[in-house]
Short mmCIF file of C-alpha atoms and ligand atoms in Angstrom, two decimals:
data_model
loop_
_atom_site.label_atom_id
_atom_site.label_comp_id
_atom_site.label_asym_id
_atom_site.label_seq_id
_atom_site.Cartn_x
_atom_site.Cartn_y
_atom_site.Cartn_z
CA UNK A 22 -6.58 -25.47 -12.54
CA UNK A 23 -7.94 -22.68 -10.62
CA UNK A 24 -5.90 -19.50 -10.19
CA UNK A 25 -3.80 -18.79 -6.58
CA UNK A 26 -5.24 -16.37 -4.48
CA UNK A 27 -3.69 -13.26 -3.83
CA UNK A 28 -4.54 -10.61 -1.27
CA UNK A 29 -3.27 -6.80 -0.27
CA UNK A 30 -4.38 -3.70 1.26
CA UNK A 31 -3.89 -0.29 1.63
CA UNK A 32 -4.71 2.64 4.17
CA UNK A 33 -7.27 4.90 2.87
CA UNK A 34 -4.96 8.24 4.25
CA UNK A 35 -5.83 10.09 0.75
CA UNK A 36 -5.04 10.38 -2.33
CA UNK A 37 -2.72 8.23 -3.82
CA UNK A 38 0.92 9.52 -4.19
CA UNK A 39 3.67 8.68 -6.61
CA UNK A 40 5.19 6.55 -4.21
CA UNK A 41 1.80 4.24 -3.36
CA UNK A 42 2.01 3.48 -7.27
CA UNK A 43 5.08 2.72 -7.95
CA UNK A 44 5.72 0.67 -4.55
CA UNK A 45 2.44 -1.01 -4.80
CA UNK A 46 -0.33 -0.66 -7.30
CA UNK A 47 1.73 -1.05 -10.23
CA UNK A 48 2.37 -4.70 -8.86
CA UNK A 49 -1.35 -5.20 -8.40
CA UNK A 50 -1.26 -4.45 -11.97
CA UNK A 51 0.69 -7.28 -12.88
CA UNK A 52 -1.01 -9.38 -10.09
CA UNK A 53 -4.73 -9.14 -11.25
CA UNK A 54 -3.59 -10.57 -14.73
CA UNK A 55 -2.38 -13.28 -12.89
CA UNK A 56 -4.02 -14.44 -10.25
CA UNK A 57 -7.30 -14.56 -8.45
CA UNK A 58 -6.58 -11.18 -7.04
CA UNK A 59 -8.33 -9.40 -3.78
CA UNK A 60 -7.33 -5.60 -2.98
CA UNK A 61 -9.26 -4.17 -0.44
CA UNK A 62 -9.18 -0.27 1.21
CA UNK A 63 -7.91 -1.00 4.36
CA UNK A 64 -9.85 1.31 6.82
CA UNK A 65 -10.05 -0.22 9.78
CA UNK A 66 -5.94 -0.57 9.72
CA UNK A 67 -6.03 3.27 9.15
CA UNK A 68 -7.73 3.53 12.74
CA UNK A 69 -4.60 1.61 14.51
CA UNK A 70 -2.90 4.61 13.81
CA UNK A 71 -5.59 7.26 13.17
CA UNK A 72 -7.80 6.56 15.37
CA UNK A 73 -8.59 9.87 16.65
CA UNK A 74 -8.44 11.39 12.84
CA UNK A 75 -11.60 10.08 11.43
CA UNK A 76 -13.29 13.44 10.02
CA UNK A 77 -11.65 12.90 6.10
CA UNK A 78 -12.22 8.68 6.51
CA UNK A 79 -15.34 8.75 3.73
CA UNK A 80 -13.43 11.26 1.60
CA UNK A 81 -10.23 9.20 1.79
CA UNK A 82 -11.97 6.05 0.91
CA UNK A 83 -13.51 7.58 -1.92
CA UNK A 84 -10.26 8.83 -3.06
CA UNK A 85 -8.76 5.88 -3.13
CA UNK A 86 -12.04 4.26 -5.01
CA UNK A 87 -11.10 6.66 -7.61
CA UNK A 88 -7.66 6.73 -7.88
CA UNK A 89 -7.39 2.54 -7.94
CA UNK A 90 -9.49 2.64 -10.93
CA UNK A 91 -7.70 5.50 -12.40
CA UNK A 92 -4.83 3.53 -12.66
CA UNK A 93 -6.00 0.60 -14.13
CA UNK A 94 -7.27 -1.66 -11.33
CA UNK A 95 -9.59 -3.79 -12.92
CA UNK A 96 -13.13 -5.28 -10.94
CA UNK A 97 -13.68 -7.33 -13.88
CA UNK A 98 -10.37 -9.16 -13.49
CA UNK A 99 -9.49 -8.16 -9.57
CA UNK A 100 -12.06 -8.41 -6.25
CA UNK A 101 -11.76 -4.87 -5.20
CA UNK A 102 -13.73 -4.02 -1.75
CA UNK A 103 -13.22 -1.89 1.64
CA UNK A 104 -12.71 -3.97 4.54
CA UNK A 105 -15.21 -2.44 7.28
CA UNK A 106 -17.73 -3.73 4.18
CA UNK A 107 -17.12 -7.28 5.45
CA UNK A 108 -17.67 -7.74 9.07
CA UNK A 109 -16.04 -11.34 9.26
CA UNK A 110 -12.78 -9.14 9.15
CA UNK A 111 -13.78 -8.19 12.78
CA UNK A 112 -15.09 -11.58 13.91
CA UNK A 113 -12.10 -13.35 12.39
CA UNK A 114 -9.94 -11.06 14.45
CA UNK A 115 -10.63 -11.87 18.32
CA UNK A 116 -10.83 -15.47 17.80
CA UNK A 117 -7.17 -14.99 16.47
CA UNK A 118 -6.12 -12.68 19.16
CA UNK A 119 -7.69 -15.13 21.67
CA UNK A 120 -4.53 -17.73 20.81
CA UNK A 121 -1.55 -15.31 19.91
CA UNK A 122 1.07 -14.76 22.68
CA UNK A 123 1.29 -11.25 23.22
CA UNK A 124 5.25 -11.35 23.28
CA UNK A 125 4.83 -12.47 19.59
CA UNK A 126 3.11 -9.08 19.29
CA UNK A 127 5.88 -6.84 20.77
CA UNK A 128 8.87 -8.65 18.98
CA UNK A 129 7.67 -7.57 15.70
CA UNK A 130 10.22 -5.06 14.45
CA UNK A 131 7.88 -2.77 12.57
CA UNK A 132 6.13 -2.10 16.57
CA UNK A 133 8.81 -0.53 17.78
CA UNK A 134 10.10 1.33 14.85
CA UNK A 135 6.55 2.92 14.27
CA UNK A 136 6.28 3.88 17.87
CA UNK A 137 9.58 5.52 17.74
CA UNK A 138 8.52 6.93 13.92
CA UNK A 139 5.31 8.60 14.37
CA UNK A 140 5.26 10.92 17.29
CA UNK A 141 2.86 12.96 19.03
CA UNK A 142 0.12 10.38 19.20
CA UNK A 143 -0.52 7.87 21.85
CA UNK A 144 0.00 4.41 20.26
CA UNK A 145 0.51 2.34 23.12
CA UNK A 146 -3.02 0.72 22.43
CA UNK A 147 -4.42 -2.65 22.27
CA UNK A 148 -5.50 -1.93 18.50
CA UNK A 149 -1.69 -0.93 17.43
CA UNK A 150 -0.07 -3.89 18.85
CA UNK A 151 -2.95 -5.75 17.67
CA UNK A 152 -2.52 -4.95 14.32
CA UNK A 153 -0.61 -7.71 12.57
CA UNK A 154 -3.46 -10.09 14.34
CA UNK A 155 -5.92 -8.02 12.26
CA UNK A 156 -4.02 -8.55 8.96
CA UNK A 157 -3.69 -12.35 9.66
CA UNK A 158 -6.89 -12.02 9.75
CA UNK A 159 -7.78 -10.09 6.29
CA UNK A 160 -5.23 -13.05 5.13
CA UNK A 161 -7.32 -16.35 6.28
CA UNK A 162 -10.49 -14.91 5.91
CA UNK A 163 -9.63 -15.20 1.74
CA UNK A 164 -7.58 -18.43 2.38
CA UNK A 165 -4.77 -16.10 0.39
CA UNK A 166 -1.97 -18.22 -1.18
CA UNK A 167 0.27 -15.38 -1.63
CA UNK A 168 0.78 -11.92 0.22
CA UNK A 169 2.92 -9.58 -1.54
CA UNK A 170 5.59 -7.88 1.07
CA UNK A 171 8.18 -5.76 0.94
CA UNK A 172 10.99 -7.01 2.96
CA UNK A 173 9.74 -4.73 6.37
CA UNK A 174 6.49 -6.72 6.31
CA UNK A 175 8.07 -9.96 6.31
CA UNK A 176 7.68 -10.74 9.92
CA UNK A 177 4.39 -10.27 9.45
CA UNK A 178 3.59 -13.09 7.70
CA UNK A 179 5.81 -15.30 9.55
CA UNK A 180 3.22 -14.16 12.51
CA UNK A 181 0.30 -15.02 10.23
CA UNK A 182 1.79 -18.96 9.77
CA UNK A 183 2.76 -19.16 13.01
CA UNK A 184 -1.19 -18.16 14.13
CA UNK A 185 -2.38 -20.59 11.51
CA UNK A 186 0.05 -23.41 13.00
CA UNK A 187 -1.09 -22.04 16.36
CA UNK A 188 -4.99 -22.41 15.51
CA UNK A 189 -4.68 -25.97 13.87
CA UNK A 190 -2.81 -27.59 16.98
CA UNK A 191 -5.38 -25.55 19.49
CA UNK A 192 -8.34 -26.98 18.06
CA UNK A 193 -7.12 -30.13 15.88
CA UNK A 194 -7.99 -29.40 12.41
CA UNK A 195 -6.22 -28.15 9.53
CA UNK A 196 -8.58 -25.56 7.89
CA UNK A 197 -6.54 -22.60 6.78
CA UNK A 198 -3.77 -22.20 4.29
CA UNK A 199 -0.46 -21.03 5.23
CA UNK A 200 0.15 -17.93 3.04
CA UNK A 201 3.55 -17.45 1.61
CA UNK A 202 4.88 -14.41 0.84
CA UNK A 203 5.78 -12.56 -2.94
CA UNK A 204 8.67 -10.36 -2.08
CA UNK A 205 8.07 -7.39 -4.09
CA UNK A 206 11.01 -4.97 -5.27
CA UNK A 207 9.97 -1.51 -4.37
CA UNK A 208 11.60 1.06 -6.21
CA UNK A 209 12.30 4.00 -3.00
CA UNK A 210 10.98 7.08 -4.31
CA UNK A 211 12.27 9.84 -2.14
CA UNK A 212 9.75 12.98 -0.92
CA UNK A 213 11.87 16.82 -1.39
CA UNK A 214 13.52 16.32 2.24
CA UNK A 215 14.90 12.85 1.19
CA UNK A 216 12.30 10.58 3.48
CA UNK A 217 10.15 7.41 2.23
CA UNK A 218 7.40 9.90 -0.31
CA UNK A 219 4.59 9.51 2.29
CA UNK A 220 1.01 11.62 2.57
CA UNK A 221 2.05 11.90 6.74
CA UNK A 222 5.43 13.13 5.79
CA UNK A 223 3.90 16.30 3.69
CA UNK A 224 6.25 15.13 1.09
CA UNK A 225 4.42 13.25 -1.32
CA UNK A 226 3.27 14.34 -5.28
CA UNK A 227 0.14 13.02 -6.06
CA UNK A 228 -1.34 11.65 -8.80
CA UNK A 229 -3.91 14.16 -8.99
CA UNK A 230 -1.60 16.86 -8.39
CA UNK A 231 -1.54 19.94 -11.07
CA UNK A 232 1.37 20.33 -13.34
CA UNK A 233 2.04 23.66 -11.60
CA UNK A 234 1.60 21.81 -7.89
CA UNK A 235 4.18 18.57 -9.65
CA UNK A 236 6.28 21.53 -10.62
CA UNK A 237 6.92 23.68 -7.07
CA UNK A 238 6.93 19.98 -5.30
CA UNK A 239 9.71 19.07 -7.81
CA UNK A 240 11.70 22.29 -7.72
CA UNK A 241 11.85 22.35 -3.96
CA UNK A 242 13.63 19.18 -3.36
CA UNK A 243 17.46 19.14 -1.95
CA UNK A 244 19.15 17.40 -4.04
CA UNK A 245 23.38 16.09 -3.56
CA UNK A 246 24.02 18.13 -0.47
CA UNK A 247 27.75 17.67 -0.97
CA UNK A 248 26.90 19.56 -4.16
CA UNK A 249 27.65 23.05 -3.15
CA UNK A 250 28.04 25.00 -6.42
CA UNK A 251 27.34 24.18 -10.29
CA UNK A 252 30.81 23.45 -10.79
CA UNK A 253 31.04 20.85 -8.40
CA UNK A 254 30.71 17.09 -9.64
CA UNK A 255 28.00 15.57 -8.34
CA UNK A 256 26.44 12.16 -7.02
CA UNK A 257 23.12 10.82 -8.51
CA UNK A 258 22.95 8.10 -6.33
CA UNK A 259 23.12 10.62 -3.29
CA UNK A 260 20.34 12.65 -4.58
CA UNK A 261 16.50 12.82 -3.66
CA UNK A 262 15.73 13.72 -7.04
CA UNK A 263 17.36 11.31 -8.78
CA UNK A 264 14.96 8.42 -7.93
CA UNK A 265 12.18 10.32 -9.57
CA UNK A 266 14.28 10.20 -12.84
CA UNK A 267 15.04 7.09 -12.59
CA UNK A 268 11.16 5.56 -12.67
CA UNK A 269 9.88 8.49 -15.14
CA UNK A 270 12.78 9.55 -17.46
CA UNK A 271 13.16 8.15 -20.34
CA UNK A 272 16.57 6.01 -20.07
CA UNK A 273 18.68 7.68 -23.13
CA UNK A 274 18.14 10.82 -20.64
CA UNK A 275 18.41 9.31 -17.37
CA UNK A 276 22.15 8.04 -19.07
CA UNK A 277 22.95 11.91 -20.00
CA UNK A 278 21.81 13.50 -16.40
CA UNK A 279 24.23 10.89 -14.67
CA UNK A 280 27.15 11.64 -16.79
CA UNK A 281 26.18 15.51 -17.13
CA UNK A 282 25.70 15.57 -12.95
CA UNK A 283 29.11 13.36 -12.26
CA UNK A 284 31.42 15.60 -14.71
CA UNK A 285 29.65 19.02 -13.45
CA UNK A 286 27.98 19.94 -16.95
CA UNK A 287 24.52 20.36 -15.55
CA UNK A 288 22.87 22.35 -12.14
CA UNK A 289 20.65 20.83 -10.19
CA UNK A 290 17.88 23.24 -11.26
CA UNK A 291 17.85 22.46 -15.21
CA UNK A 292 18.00 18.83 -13.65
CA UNK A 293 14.73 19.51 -11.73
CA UNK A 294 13.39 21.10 -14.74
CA UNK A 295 13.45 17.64 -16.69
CA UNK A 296 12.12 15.75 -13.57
CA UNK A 297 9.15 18.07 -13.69
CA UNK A 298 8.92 17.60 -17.14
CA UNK A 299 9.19 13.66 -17.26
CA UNK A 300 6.80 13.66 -14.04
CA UNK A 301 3.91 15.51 -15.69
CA UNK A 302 4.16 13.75 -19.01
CA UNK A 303 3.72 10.45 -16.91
CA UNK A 304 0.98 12.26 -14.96
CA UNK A 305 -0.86 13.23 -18.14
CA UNK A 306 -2.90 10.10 -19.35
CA UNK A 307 -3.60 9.40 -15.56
CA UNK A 308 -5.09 12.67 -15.05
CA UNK A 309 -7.14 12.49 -18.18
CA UNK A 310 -8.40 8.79 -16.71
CA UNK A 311 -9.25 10.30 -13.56
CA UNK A 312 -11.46 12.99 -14.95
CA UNK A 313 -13.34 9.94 -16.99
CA UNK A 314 -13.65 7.40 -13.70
CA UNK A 315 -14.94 10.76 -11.33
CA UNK A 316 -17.70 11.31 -14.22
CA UNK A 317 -18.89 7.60 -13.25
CA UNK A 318 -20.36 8.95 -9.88
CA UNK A 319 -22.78 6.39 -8.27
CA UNK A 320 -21.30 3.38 -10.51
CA UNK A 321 -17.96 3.61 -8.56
CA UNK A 322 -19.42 2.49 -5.48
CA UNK A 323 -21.09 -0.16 -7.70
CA UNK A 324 -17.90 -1.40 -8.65
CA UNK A 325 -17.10 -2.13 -5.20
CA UNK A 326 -19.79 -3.23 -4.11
CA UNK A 327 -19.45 -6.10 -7.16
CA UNK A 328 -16.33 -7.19 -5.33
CA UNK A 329 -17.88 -6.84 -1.74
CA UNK A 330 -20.08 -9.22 -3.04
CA UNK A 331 -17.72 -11.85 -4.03
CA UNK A 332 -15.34 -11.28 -0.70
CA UNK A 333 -18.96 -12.07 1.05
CA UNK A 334 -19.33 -15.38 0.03
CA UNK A 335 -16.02 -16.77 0.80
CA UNK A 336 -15.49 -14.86 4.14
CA UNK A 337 -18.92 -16.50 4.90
CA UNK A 338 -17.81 -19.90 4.05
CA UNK A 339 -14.59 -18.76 6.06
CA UNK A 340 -16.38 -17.87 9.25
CA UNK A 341 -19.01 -20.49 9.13
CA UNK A 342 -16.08 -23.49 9.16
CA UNK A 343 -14.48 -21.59 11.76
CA UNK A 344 -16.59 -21.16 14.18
CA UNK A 345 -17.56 -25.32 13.72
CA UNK A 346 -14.09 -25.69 14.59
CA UNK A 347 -14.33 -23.63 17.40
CA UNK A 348 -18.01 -24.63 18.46
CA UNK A 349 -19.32 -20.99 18.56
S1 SF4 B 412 22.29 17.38 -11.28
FE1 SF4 B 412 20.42 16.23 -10.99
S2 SF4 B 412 21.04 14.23 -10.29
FE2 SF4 B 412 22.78 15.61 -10.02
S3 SF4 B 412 22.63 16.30 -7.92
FE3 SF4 B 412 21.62 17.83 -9.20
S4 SF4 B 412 19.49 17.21 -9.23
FE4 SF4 B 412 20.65 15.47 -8.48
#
């Protein structure tokens, strides 16, 4: 029986961070053992909000490149490609914006709540709004079974089936799959100023980072705020730190740093010192891997360009059967 298909993306914005791996490539992990798995660099998404930052866009994408195979993303066992590599992404998308109502567009939460997020850029643009039109898109093109989501990206999909539902009745044939969605549980890992750990935010550790880099990053985050001296008790679970011990210290530990922080028997910098420790040791292997995938050079872009390959031929097939349906 043949494998379900699975597709995700990512913004090329850089390098990858703690938080990218641990909220999402670490389930691609599991994923391309799975199923028939399709991961693509996302760069034409990075324009919806980027779009008048493109000077580090070939350096990002090469980043990421690197970094995916660094930690263990597979093109042997995954289809790994960039999306501006496969056109049908962008002929895929007007058709679908031709029959989506635009107030579908501006009830999606994540609209609003990134307009209000990001500021001091103008994102009141056909290509922002647009967006989740262009994922539907990336989705169908693949005829994905499954989308892994984190609960914000949930409406999302239910925009992608109701576009598919949408396209079948306008033109009378059933041709697409409906994708369902694999909710994913995404550990938070917290930046030093307690937001999401995000490259935009200037909070993020990176897997590329120095130990000396992981180890000012670590030692500058604010920790229990209701923690005012060493001798007060403190609250893991209302800590920005704590998250990071959580993932990368060892659990016998993790055990002793709640009980030492709740009965006052540790500060908050020895604490720190064993994140930074735990965080580096993690960081060690990866680092090492890096250094091996960057010495592959020109056979990086060859492993992409395997899976750009593969994408080709069923975004062709995609394209060809929908524009029959539509009579392009
Ligand atoms: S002791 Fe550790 S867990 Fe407790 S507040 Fe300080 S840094 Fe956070």
């Amino acid at each position: 029986m043949a494998l379900k298909r699975v597709l995700s993306g990512m913004q090329p914005s850089g390098k990858l961070h703690l938080g990218n791996v641990v909220g999402a490539v670490n389930n691609w992990l599991k994923l391309q053992e799975e199923y028939d798995s399709f991961f693509f660099i996302a760069d034409w998404h990075a324009l919806t909000t980027h779009y008048e930052h493109t000077e580090n866009l070939v350096q990002n994408k090469r980043e990421m490149m690197i970094d995916w195979l660094t930690v263990g993303l597979d093109p042997e066992k995954a289809t790994l490609f960039v999306q501006s590599d496969r056109k049908e992404h962008a002929e895929l998308h007007p058709i679908l914006s031709m029959i989506t109502p635009l107030s579908w567009l501006e009830r999606v939460p994540t609209y609003k709540e990134k307009m209000a997020q990001i500021q001091g850029r103008d994102l009141s643009t056909y290509g922002f709004l647009g967006y989740p039109v262009l994922q539907t898109a990336d989705i169908l093109l693949y005829k994905s079974d499954i989308v892994p989501v984190g609960i914000d990206q949930l409406p999302h999909l239910e925009l992608a089936r109701e576009i598919v539902r949408t396209f079948h009745h306008v033109y009378k044939k059933e041709i697409f799959t409906e994708p369902q969605s694999k909710m994913t549980e995404i550990p938070k890992l917290t930046g030093n100023d307690g937001r999401k750990m995000s490259k935009s935010y200037g909070n993020a550790l990176f897997i590329s980072d120095p130990e000396e880099e992981v180890r000012k990053k670590i030692m500058s985050y604010v920790t229990d705020t209701a923690r005012i001296k060493k001798t007060d008790p403190g609250s893991p679970e209302n800590c920005n730190l704590f998250p990071l011990h959580k993932i990368f210290t060892n659990q016998e530990k993790n055990n002793e740093i709640v009980e030492s922080c709740k009965n006052a028997s540790i500060g908050c910098v020895d604490c720190k010192k064993i994140a930074v420790d735990s965080v580096n040791k993690y960081l060690e292997p990866i680092k090492e891997k890096r250094r091996e995938v960057e010495a592959l050079k020109d056979d990086i872009v060859d492993m992409y360009k395997q899976g750009t390959d593969k994408a080709r031929t069923i975004a062709q097939g995609t394209m060809e059967l929908v524009n029959k349906t539509i009579r392009i």
